[in-house]
PDB file of C-alpha atoms in Angstrom:
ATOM      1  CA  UNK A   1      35.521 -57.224  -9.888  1.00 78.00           C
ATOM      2  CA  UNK A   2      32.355 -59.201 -11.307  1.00 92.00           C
ATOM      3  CA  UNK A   3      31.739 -58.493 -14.607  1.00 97.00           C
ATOM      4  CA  UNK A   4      28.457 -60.728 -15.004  1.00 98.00           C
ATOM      5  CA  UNK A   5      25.258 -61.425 -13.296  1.00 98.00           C
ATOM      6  CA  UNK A   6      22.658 -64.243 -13.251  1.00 98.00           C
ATOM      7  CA  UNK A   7      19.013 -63.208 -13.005  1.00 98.00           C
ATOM      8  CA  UNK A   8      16.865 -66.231 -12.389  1.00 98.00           C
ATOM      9  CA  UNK A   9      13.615 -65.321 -13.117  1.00 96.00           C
ATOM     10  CA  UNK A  10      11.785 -67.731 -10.548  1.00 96.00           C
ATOM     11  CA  UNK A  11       8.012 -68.785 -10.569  1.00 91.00           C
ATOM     12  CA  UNK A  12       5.839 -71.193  -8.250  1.00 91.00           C
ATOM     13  CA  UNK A  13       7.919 -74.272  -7.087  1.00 94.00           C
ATOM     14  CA  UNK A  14      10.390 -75.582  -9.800  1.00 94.00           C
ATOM     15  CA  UNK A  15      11.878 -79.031  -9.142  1.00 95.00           C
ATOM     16  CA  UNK A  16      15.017 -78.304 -11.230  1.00 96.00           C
ATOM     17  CA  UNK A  17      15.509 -74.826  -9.375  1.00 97.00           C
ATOM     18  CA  UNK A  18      18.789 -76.611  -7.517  1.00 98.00           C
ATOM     19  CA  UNK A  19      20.274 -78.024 -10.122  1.00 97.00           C
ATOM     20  CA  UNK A  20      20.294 -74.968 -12.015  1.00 98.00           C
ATOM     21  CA  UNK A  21      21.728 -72.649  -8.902  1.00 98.00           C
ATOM     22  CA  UNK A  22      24.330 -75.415  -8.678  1.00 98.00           C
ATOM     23  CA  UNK A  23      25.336 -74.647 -12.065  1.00 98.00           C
ATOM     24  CA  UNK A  24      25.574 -71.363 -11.891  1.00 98.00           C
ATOM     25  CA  UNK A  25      27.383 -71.090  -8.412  1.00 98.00           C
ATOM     26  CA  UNK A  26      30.057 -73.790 -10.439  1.00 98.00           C
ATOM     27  CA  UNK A  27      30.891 -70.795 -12.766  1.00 98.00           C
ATOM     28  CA  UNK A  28      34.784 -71.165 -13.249  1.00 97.00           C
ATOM     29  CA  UNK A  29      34.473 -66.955 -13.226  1.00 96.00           C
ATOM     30  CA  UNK A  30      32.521 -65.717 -10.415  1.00 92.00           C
ATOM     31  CA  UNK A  31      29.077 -64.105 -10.905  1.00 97.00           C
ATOM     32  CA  UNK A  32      26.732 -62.104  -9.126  1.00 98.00           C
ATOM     33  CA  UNK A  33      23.330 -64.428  -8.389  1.00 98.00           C
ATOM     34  CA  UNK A  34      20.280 -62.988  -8.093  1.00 98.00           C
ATOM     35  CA  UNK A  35      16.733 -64.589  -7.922  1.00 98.00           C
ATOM     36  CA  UNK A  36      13.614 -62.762  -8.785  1.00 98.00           C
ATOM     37  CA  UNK A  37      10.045 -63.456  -8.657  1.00 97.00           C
ATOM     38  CA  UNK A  38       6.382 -62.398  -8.690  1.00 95.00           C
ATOM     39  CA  UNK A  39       4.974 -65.332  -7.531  1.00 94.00           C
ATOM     40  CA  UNK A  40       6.802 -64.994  -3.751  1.00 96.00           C
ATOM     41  CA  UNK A  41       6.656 -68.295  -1.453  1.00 97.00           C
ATOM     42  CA  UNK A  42       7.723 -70.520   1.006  1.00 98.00           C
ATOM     43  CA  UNK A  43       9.682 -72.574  -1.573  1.00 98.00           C
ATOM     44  CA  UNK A  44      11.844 -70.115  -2.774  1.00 98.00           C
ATOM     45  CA  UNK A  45      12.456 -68.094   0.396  1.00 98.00           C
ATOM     46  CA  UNK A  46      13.596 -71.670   1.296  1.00 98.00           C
ATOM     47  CA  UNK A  47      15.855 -72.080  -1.774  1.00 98.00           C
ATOM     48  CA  UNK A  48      17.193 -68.858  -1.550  1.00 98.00           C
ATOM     49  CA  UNK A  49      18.300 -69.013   2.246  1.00 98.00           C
ATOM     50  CA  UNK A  50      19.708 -73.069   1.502  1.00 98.00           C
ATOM     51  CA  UNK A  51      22.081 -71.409  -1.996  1.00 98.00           C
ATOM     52  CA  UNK A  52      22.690 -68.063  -0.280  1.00 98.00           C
ATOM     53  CA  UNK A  53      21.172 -66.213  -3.059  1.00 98.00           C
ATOM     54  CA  UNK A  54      19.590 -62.760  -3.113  1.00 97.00           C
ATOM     55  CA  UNK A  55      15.647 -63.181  -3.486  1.00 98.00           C
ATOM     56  CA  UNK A  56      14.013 -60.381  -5.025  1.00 98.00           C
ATOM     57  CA  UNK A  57      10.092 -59.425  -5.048  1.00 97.00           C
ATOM     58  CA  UNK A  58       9.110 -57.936  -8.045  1.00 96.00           C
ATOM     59  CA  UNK A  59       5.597 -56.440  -6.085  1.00 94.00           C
ATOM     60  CA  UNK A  60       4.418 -54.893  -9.731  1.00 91.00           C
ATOM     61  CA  UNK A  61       2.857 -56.186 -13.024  1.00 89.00           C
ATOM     62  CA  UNK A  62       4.077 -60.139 -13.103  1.00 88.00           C
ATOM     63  CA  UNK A  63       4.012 -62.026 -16.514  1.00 91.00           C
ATOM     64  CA  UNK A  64       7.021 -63.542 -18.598  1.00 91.00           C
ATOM     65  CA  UNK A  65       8.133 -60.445 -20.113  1.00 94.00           C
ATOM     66  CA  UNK A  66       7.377 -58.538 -17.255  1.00 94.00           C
ATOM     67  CA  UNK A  67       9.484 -60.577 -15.017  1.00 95.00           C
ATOM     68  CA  UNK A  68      12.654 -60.649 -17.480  1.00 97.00           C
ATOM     69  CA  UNK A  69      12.411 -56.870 -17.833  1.00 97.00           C
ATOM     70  CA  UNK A  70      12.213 -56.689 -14.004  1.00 97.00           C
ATOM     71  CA  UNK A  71      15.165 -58.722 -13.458  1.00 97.00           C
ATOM     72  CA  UNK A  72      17.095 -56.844 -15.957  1.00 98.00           C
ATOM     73  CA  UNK A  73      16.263 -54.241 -13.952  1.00 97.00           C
ATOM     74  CA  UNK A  74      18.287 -55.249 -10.758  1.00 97.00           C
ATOM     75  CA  UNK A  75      21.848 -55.777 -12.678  1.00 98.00           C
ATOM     76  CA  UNK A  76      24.329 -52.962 -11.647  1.00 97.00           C
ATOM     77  CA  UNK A  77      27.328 -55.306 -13.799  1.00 98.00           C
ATOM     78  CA  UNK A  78      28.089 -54.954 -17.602  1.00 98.00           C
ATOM     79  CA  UNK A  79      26.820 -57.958 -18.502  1.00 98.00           C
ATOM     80  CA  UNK A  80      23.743 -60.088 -17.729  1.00 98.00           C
ATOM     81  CA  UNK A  81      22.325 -63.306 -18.633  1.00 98.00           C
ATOM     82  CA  UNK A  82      18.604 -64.304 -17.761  1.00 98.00           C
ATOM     83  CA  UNK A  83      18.753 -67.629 -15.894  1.00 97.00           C
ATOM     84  CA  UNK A  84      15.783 -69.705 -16.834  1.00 95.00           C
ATOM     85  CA  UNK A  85      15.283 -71.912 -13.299  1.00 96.00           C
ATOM     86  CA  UNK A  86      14.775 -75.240 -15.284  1.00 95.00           C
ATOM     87  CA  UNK A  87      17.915 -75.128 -17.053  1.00 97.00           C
ATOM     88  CA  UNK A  88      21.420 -75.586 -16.567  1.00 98.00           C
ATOM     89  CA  UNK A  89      24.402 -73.891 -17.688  1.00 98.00           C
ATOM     90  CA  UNK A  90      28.153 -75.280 -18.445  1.00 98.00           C
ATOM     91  CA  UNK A  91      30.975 -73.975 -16.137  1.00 98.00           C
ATOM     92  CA  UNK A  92      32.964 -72.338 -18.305  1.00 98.00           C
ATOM     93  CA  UNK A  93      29.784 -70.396 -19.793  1.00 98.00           C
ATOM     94  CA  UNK A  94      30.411 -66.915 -18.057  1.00 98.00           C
ATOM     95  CA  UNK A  95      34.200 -66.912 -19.091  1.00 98.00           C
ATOM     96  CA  UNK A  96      33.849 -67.827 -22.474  1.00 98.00           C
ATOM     97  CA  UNK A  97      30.999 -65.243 -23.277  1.00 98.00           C
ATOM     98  CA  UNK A  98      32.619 -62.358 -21.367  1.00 98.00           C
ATOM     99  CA  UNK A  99      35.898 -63.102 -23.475  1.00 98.00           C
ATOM    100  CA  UNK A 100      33.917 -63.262 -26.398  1.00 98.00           C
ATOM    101  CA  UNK A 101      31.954 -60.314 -25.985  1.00 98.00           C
ATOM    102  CA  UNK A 102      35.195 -58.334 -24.686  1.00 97.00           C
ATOM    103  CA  UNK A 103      36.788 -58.736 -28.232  1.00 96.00           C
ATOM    104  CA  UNK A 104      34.304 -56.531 -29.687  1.00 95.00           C
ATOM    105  CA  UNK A 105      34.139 -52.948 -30.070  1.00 89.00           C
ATOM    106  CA  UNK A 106      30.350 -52.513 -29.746  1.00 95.00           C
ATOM    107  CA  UNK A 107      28.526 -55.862 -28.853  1.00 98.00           C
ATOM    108  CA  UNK A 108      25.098 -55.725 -28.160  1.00 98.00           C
ATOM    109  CA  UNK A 109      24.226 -59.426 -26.934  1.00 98.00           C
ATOM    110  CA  UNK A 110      26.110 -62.895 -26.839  1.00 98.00           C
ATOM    111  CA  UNK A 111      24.555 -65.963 -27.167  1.00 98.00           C
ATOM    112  CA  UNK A 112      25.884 -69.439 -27.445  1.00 98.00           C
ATOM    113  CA  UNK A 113      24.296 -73.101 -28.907  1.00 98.00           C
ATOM    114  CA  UNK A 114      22.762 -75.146 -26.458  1.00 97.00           C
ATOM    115  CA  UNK A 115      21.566 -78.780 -26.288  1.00 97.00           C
ATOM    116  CA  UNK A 116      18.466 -80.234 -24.425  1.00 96.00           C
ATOM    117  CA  UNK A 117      17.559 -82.656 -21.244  1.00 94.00           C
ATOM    118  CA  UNK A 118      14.280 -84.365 -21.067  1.00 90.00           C
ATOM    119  CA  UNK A 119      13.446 -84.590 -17.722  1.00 79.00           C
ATOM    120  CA  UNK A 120      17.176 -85.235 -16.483  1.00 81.00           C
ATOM    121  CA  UNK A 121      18.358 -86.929 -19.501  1.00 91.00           C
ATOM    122  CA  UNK A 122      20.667 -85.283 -21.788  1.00 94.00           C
ATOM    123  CA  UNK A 123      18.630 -85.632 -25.526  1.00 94.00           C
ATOM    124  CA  UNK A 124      20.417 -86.678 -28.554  1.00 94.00           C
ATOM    125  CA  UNK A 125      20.520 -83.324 -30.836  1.00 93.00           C
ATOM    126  CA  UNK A 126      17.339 -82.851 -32.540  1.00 91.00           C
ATOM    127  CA  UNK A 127      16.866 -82.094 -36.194  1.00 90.00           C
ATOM    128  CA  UNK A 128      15.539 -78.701 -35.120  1.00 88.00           C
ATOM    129  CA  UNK A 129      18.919 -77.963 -33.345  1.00 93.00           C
ATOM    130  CA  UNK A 130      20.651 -78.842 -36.180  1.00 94.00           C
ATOM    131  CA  UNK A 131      18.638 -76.469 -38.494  1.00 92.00           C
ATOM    132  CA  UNK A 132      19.013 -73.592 -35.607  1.00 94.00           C
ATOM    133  CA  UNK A 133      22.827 -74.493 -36.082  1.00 96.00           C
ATOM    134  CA  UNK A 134      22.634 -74.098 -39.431  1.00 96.00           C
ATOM    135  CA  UNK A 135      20.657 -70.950 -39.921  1.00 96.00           C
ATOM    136  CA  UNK A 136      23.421 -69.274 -37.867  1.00 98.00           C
ATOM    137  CA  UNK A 137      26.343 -70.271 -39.960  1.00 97.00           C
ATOM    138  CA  UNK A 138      26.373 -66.894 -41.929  1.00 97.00           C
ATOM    139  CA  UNK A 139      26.977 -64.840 -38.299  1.00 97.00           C
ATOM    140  CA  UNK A 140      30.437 -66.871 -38.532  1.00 96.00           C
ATOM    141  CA  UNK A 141      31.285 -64.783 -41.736  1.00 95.00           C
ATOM    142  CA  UNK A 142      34.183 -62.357 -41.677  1.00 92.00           C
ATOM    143  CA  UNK A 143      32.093 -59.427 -40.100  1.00 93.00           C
ATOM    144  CA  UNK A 144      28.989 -61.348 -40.043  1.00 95.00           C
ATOM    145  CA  UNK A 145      28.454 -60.476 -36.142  1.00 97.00           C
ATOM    146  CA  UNK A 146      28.427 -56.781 -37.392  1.00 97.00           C
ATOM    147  CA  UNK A 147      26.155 -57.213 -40.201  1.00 97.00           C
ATOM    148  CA  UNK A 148      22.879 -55.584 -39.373  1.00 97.00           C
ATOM    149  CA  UNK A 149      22.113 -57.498 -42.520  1.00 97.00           C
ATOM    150  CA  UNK A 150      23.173 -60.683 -41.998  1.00 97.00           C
ATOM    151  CA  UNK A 151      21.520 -60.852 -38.745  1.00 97.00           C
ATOM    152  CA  UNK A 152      18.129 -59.549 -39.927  1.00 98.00           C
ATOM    153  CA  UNK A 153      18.431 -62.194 -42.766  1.00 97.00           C
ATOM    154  CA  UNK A 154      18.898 -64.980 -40.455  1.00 98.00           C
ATOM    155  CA  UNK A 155      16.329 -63.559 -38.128  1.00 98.00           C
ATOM    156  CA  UNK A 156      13.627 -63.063 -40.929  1.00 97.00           C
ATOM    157  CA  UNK A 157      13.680 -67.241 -41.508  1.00 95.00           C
ATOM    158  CA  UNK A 158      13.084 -67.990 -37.671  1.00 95.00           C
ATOM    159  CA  UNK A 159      14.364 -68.024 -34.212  1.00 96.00           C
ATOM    160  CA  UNK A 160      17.756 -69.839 -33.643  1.00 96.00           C
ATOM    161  CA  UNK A 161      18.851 -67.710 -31.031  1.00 98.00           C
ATOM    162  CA  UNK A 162      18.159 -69.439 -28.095  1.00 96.00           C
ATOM    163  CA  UNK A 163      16.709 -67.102 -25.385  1.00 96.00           C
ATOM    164  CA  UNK A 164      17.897 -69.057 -22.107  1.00 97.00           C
ATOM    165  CA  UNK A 165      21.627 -68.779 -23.690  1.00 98.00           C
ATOM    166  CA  UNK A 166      22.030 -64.812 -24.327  1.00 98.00           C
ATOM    167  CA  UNK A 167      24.413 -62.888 -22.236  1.00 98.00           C
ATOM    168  CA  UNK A 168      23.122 -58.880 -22.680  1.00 98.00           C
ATOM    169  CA  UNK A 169      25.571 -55.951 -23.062  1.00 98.00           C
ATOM    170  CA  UNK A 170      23.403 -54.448 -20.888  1.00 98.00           C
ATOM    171  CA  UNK A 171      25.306 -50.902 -21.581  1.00 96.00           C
ATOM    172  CA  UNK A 172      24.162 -51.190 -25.561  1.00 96.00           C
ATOM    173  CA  UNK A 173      20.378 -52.425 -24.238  1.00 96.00           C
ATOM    174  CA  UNK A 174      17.440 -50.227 -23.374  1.00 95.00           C
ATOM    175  CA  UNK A 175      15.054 -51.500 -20.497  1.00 96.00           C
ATOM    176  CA  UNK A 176      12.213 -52.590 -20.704  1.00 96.00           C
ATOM    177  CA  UNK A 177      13.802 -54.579 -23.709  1.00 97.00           C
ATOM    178  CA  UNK A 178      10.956 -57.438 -23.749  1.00 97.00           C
ATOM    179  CA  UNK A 179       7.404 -56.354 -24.711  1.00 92.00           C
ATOM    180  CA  UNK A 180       3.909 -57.851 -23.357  1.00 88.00           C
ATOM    181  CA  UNK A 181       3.021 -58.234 -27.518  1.00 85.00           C
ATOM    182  CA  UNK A 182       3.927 -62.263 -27.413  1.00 87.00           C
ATOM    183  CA  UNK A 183       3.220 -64.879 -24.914  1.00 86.00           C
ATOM    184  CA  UNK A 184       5.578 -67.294 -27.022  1.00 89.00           C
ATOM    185  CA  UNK A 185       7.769 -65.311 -29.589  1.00 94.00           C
ATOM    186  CA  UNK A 186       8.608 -62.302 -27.071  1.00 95.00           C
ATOM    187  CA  UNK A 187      12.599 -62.861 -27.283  1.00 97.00           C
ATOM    188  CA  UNK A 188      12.297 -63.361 -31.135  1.00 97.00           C
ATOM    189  CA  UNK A 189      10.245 -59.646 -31.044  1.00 97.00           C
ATOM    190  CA  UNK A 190      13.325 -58.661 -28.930  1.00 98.00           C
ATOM    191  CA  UNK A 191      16.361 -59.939 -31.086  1.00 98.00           C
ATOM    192  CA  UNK A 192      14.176 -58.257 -33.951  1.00 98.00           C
ATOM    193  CA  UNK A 193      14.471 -54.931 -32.282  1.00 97.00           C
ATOM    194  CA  UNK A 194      17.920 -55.009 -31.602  1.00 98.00           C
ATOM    195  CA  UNK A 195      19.102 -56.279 -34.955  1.00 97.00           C
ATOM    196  CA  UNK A 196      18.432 -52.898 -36.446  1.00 96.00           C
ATOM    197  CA  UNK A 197      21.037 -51.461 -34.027  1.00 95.00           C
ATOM    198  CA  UNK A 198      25.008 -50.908 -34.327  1.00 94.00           C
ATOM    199  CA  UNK A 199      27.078 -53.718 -33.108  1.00 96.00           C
ATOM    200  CA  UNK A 200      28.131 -57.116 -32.621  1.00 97.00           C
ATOM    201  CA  UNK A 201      25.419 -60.063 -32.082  1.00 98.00           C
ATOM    202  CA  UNK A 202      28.614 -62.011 -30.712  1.00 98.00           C
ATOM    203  CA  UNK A 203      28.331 -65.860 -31.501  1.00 98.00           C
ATOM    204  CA  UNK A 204      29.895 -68.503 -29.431  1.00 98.00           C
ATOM    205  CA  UNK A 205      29.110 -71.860 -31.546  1.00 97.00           C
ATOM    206  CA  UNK A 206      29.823 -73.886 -28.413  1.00 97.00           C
ATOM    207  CA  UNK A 207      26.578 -75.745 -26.167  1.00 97.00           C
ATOM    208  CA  UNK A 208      26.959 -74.115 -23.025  1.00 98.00           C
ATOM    209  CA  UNK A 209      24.160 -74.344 -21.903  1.00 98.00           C
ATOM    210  CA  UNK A 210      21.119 -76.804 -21.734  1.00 97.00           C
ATOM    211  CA  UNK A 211      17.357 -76.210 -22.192  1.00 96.00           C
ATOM    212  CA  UNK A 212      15.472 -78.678 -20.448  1.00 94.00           C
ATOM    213  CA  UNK A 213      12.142 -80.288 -21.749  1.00 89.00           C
ATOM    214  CA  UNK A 214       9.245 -81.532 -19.145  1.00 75.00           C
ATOM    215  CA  UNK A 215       5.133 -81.138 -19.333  1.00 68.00           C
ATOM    216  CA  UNK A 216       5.054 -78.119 -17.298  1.00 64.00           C
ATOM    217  CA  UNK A 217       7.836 -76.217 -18.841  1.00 57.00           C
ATOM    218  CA  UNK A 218       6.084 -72.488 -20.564  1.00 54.00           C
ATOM    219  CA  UNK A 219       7.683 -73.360 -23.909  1.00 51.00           C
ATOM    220  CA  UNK A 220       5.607 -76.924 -23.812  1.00 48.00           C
ATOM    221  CA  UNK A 221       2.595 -74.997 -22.712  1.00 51.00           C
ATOM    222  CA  UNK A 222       2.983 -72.613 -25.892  1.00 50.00           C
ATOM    223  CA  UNK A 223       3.195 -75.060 -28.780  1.00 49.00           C
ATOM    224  CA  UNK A 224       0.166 -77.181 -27.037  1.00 46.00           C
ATOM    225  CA  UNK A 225      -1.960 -73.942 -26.865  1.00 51.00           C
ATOM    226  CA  UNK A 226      -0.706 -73.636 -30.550  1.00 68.00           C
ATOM    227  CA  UNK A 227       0.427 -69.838 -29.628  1.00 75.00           C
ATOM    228  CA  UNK A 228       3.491 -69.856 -31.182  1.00 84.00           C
ATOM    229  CA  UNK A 229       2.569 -70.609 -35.008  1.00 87.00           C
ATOM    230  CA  UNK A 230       0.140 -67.533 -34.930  1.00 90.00           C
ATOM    231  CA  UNK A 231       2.983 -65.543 -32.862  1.00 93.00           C
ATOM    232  CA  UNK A 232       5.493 -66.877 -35.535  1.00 94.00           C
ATOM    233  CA  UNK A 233       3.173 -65.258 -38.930  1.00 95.00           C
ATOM    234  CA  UNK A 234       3.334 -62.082 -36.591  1.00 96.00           C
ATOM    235  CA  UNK A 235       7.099 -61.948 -36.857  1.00 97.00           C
ATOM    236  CA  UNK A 236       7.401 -63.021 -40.319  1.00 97.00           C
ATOM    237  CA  UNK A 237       5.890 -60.352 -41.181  1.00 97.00           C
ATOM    238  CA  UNK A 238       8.303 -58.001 -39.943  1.00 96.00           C
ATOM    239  CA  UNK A 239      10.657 -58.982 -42.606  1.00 97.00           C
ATOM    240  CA  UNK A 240       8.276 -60.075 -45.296  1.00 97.00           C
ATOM    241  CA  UNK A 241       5.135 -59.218 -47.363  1.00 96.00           C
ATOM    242  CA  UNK A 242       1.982 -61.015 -46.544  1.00 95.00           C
ATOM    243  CA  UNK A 243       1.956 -63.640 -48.767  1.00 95.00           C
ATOM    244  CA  UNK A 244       5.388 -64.876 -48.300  1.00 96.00           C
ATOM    245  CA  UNK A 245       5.326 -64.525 -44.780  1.00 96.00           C
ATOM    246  CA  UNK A 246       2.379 -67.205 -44.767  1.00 95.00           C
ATOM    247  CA  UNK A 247       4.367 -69.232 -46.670  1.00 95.00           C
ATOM    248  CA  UNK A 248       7.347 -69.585 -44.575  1.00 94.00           C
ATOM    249  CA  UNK A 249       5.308 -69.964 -41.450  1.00 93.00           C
ATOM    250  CA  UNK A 250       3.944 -72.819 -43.170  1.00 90.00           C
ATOM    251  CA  UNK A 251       7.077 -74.916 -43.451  1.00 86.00           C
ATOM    252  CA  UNK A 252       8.265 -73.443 -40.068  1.00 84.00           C
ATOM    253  CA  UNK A 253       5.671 -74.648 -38.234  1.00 80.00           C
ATOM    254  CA  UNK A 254       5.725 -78.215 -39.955  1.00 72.00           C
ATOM    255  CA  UNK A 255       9.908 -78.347 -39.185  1.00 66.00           C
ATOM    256  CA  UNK A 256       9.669 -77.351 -35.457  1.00 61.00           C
ATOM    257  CA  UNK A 257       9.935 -80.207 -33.399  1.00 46.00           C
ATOM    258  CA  UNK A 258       7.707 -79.706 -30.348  1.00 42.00           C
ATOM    259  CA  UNK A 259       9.055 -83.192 -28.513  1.00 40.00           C
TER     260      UNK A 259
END
């Protein structure tokens, strides 16, 4: 019985939308596909009838967040992953996150490392990966994936969970999970949220997965619009006072690598 699904949360006329179908139809454990979208066209109706994959409308509000929580929204399975369509995942991603997840008691979300392409190249690892890498080296503590601490300590220096990556538990989750506060940092405001619950944030420190980097990609968009540093202060500031807050914004925003 299928344990996982893939929501790919679709939108106007992706080049890379194959490639990252392929990837997840390649899944060495099968998973339930499903495509969903507010911006409905020929393209995808096209894609979806050429990969056999379930196309659904989502005829309501339509942003980012909206869309995610939407797609969510159509998983009957335990667990759940939120396909971004430029990205592709490794084969063995669904097995080894289920098995990871399955040797907890209580987990809440998986998540794994990831590397990038550019274009269709895979990237050399960035600094910034690195530093993500890094900043989630206490979550491999004895108990550290339990640690409502630990995880809001890591979580109050940045974002190194990577959003594309995360496998939800989707019987410890409440929908809608994403709010329309962010345009940039809405998974961050999510992982926030959930840190302050019981159970595991289950780490896999494996790149199974990888983010890919082009012009028109939303994450691009953000850090040219210069969304995210304001976004970031906002988030800070869930963990610390004003002042410091500022502070660490300040050397966050000059170690992100935007390339």
């Amino acid at each position: 019985m299928t344990k996982h699904t893939f929501v790919i949360c679709a939108y106007k006329e992706s080049p890379y939308l194959g490639a990252c179908i392929r990837s997840l139809q390649r899944q060495t454990v099968p998973s339930r596909i499903v495509m969903v979208t507010g911006t409905p066209n020929d393209y995808l109706f096209g894609m979806a009838e050429e990969y056999g994959v379930e196309l659904v409308i989502n005829t309501g509000k339509t942003s980012i967040t909206d869309d995610w929580n939407f797609g969510l929204s159509q998983v009957t399975t335990k667990y759940a992953t939120i396909a971004h369509q430029d990205d592709v995942y490794a084969a063995s991603y669904v097995e080894r996150m289920v098995a990871a997840a399955e040797k907890k008691k209580k987990p809440v979300i998986a998540f794994s490392d990831y590397g990038e392409l550019k274009g269709s190249v895979i990237a050399p690892i960035s600094g910034m990966l690195k530093i993500k890498e890094l900043m989630l080296l206490p979550m491999r503590l004895p108990r550290g994936e339990e640690s409502r601490f630990i995880r809001r300590r890591v979580l109050s220096m940045g974002n190194p969970i990577p959003c594309p990556s995360v496998m939800y538990c989707m019987d410890r989750i409440t929908l809608p999970l994403f709010q329309d506060n962010f345009t940039a940092d809405e998974d961050w405001e999510a992982w926030e949220k959930l840190s302050k619950e019981k159970g595991s944030f289950v780490y896999v420190p494996k790149r199974l997965m990888l983010h890919r980097i082009h012009e028109d990609s939303t994450t691009h968009k953000m850090f040219e619009e210069n969304k995210r540093t304001v976004e970031d202060l906002e988030m800070f500031r869930k963990f610390w006072p004003k002042p410091v807050a500022k502070l660490i914004n300040r050397f966050y925003s000059k170690a992100a690598d935007y390339e």
